[in-house]
CSV table of C-alpha atoms and ligand atoms in Angstrom, one decimal:
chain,number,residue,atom,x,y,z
A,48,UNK,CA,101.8,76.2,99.9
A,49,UNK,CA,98.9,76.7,102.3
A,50,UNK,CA,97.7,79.4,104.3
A,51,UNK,CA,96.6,79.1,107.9
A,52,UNK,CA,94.6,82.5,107.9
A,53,UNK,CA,93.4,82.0,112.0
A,54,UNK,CA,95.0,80.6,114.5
A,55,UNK,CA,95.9,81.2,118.1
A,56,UNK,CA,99.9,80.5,118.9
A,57,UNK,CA,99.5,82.9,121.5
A,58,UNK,CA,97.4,80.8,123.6
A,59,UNK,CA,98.6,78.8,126.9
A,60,UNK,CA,97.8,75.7,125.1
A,61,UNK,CA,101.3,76.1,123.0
A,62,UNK,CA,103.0,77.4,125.2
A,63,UNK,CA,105.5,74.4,126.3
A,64,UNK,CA,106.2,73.7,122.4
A,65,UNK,CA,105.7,76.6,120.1
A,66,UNK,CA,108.6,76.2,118.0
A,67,UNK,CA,107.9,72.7,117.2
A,68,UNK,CA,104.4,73.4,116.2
A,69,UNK,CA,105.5,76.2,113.9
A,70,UNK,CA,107.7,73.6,112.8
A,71,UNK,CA,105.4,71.3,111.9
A,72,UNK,CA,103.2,73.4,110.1
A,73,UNK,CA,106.3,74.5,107.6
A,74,UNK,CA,106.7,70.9,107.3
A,75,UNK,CA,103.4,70.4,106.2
A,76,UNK,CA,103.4,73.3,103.1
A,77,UNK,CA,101.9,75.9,105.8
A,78,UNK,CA,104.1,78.6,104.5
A,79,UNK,CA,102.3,81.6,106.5
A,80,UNK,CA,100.2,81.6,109.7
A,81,UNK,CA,98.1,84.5,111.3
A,82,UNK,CA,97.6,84.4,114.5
A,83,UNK,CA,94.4,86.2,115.8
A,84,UNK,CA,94.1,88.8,118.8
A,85,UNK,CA,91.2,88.0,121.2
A,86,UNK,CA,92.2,90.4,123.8
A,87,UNK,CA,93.9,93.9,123.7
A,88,UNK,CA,95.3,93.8,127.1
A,89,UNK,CA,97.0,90.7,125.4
A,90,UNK,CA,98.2,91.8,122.2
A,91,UNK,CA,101.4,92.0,123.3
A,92,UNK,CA,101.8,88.6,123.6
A,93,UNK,CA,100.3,88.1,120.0
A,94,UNK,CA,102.7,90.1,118.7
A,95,UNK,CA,105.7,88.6,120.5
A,96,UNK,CA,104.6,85.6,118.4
A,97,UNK,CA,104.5,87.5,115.4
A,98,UNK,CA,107.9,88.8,115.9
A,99,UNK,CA,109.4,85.8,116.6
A,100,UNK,CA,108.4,84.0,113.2
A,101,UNK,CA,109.3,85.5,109.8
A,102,UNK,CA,106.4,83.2,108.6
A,103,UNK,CA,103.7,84.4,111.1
A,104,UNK,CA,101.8,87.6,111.0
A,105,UNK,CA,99.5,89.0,113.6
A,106,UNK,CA,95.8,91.2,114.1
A,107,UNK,CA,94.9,93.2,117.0
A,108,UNK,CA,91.2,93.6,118.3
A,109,UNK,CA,89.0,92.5,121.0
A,110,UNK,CA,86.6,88.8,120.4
A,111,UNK,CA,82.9,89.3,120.7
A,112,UNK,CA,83.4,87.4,124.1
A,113,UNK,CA,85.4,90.0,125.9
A,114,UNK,CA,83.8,92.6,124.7
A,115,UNK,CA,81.8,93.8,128.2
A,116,UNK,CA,85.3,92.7,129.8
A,117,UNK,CA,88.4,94.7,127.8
A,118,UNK,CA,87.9,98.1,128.0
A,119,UNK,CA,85.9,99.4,124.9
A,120,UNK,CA,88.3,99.7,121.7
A,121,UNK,CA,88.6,102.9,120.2
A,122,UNK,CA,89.5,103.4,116.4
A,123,UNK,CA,92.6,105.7,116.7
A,124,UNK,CA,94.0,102.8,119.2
A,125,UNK,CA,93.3,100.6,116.8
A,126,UNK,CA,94.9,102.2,113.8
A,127,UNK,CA,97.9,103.4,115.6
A,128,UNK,CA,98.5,99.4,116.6
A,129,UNK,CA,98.0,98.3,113.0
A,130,UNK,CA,101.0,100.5,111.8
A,131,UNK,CA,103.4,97.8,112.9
A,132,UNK,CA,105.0,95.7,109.9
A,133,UNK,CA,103.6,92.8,111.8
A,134,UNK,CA,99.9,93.5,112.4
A,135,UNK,CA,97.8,93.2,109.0
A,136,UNK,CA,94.3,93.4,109.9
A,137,UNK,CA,91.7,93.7,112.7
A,138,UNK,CA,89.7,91.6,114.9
A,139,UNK,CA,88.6,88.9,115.6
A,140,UNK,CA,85.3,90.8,116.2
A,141,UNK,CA,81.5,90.1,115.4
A,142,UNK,CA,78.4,88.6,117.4
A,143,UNK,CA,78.2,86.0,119.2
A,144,UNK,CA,75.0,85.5,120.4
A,145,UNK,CA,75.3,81.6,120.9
A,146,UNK,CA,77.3,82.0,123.8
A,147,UNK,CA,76.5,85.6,124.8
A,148,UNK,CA,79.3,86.3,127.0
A,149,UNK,CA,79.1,89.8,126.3
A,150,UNK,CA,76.0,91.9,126.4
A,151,UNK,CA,74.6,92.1,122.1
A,152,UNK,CA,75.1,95.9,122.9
A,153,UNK,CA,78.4,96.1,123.6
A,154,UNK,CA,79.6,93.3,120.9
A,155,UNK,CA,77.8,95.3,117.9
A,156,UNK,CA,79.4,98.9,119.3
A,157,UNK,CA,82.7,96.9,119.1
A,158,UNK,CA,82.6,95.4,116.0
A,159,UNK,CA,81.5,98.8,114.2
A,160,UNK,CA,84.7,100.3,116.1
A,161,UNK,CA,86.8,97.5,114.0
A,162,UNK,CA,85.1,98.1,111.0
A,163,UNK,CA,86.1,101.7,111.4
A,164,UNK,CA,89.7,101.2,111.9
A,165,UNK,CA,89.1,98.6,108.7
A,166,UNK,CA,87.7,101.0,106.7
A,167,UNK,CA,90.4,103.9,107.6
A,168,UNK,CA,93.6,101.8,107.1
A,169,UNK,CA,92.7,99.7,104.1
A,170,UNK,CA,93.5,96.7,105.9
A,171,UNK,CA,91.0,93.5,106.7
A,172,UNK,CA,88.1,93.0,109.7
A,173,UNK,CA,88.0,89.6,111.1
A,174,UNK,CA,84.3,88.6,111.6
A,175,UNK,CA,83.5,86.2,113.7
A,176,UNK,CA,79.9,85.3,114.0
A,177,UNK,CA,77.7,82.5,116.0
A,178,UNK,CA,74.2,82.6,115.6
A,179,UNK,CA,74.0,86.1,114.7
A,180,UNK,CA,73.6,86.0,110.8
A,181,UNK,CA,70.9,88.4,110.5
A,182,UNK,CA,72.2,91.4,112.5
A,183,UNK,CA,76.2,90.4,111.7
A,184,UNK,CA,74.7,90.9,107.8
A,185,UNK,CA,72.5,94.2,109.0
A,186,UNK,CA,75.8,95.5,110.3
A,187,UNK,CA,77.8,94.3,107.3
A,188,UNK,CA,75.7,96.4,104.9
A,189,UNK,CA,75.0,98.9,106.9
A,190,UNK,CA,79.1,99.9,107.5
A,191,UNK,CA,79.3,98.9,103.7
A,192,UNK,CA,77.2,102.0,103.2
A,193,UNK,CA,79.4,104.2,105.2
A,194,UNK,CA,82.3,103.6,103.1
A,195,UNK,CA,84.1,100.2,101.8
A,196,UNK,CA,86.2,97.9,103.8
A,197,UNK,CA,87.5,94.3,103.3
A,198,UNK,CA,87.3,91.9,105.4
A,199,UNK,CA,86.4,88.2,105.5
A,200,UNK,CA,84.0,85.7,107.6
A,201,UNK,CA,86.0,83.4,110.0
A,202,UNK,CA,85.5,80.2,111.2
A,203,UNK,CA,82.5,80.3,108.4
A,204,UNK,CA,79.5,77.9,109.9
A,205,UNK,CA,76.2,80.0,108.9
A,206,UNK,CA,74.0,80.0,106.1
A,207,UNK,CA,73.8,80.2,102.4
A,208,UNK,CA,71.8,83.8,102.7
A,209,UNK,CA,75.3,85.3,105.0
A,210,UNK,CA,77.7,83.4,102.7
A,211,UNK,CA,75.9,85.1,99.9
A,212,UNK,CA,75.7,88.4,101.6
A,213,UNK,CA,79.5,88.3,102.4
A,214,UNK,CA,80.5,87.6,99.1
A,215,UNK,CA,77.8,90.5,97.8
A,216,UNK,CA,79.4,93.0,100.1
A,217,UNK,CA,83.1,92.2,98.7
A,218,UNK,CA,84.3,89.6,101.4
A,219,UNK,CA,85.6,86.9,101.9
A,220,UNK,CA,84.8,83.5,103.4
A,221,UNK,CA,87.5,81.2,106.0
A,222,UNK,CA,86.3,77.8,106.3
A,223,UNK,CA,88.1,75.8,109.4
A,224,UNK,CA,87.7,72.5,110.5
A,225,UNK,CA,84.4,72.1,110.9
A,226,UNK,CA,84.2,71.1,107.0
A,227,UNK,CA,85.3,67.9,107.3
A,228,UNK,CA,82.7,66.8,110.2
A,229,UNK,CA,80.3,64.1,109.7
A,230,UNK,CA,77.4,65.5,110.8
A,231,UNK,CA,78.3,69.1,108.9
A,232,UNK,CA,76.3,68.3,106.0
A,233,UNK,CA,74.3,71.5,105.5
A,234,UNK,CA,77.4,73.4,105.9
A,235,UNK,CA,79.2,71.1,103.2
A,236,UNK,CA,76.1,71.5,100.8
A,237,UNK,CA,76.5,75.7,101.4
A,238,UNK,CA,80.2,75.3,100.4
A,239,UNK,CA,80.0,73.2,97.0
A,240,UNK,CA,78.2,76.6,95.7
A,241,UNK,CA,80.3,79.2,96.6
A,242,UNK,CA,83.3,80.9,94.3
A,243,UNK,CA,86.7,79.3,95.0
A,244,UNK,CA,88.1,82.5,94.6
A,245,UNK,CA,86.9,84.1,97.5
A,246,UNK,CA,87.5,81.3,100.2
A,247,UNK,CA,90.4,80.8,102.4
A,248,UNK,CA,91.1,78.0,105.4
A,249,UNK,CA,92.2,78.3,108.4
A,250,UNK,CA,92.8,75.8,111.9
A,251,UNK,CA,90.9,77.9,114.6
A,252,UNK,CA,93.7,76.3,116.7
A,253,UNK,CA,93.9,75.1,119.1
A,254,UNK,CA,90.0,74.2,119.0
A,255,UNK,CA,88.0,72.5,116.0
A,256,UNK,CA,90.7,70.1,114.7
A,257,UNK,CA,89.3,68.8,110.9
A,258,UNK,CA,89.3,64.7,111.0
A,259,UNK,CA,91.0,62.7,112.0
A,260,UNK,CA,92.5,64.8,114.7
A,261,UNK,CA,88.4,65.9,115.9
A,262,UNK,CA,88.8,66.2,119.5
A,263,UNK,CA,92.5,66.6,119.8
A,264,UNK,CA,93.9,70.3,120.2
A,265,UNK,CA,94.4,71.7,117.0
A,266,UNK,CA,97.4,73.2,115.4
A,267,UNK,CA,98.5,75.3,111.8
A,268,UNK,CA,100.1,71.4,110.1
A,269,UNK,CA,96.6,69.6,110.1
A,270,UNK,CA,95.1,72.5,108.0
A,271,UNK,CA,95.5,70.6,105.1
A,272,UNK,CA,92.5,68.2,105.9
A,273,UNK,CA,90.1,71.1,105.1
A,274,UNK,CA,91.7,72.2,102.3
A,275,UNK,CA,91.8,68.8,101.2
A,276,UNK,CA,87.7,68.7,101.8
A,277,UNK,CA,87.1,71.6,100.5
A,278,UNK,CA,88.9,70.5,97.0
A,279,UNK,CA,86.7,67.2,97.1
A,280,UNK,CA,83.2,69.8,97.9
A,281,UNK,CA,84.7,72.0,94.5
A,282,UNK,CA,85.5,69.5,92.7
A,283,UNK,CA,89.1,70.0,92.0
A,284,UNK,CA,92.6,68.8,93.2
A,285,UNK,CA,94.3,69.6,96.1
A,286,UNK,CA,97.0,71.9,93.9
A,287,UNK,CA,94.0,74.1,93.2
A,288,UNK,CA,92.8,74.7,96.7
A,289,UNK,CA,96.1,75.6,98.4
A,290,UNK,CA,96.8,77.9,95.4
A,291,UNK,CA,93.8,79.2,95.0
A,292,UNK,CA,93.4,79.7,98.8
A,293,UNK,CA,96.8,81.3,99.4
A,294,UNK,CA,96.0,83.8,96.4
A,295,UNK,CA,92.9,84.9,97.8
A,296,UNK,CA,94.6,85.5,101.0
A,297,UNK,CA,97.1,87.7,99.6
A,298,UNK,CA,94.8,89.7,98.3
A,299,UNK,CA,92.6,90.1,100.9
A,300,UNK,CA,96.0,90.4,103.4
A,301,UNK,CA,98.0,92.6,101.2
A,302,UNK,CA,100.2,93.5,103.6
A,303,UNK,CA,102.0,90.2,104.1
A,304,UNK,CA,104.6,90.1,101.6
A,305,UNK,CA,104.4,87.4,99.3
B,647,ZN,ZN1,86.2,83.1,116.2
B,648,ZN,ZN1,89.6,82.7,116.7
């Protein structure tokens, strides 16, 4: 079994077919999906997802890119959100300061507010981070000091030094996609080193297909191709990834039963 640890089902782009693409993905060995809340005036609509598959569990939160746009997120929301069966963890927050859609002010205030609610419920912070490695890993340590949280990098395409620093820190590390491209070599080279138990994959969908579906919309049943390249970058079988993988997201997602 494999683990699709972020995706977006709630987005327009599945709209016309979501059952099928659900579907799919059980047919392919993807035996639980989380699908990742960009925008709290939306989470509704995550959740609906969430409710309507027994296999597919939900976080709430606000992306780096909306947050000068959603009204700021406040930890007691937050929290009181997360105490749905459904809703295991927080996010997907960070910095993204490749695409800067949000003013760098707002989008550190924010992810510290999900950190918080992290950090007070026990459950998990999804970080996603673009250009930002130094001040996401300031942030990291810094809320680290405060008191501990779990959480894991998303989408993981930085350096060895964050990867490091993530790992350091407790966390964990989501590789998409992006593993399997050609030109992703660097990245490749960063994830031959790193400790198998502390990784997990996930689609991104419906961006970042992995070959041989680059440039098509993604979707939870082709998550296999990075699991697959990350087993040939650690040297082991394909049996060893997925379990490995869906172990260390039950951990980290503890409150998805088993
Ligand atoms: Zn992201
Ligand atoms: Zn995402």
């Amino acid at each position: 079994m494999l683990v699709d640890s972020h995706c977006h089902l709630d987005f327009p782009d599945f709209a016309e077919e979501l059952d099928a693409v659900v579907e799919r993905a059980r047919r392919n060995g993807v035996g639980r999906m989380l699908t990742i809340c960009t925008h709290l005036t939306r989470f509704d609509r995550v959740l609906a997802v969430a409710e309507r598959f027994a296999d597919v569990y939900c976080t709430v939160g606000i992306h780096p890119h909306e947050a000068g746009s959603e009204p700021a997120a406040e930890v007691e929301r937050l929290v009181e959100l997360s105490r749905h069966p459904k809703v295991v963890g927080f996010g997907e927050t960070g910095l993204d300061y490749f695409y800067d859609k949000s003013p760098r002010e707002r989008q550190r205030a924010s992810f510290r507010t999900h950190i918080a609610a992290a950090r007070a419920t026990g459950l998990p912070v999804v970080v996603h981070t673009r250009d930002a490695d130094d001040d996401t890993a300031a942030i990291l340590a810094e809320e680290m000091e405060k008191g501990a949280f779990t959480g894991l990098i998303h989408c993981f395409s930085s350096g060895p030094e964050l990867a490091a620093k993530s790992i350091s820190l407790g966390l964990y590390v989501s590789l998409s996609g992006i593993l399997t491209f050609k030109k992703a070599e660097a990245l490749q080279q960063t994830v031959r080193g790193l400790p198998l138990d502390r990784l997990l994959v996930e689609t991104d969908c419906p961006y970042l297909a992995p070959v041989p579906f680059r440039g098509k919309r993604n979707e939870p049943a082709y998550v296999g191709h990075t699991a697959a390249k990350l087993a040939e970058l650690q040297g082991v079988d394909a049996a060893a990834v997925a379990a490995a993988t869906t172990a260390n997201f039950h951990r980290l997602f503890a409150k998805v039963p088993g």
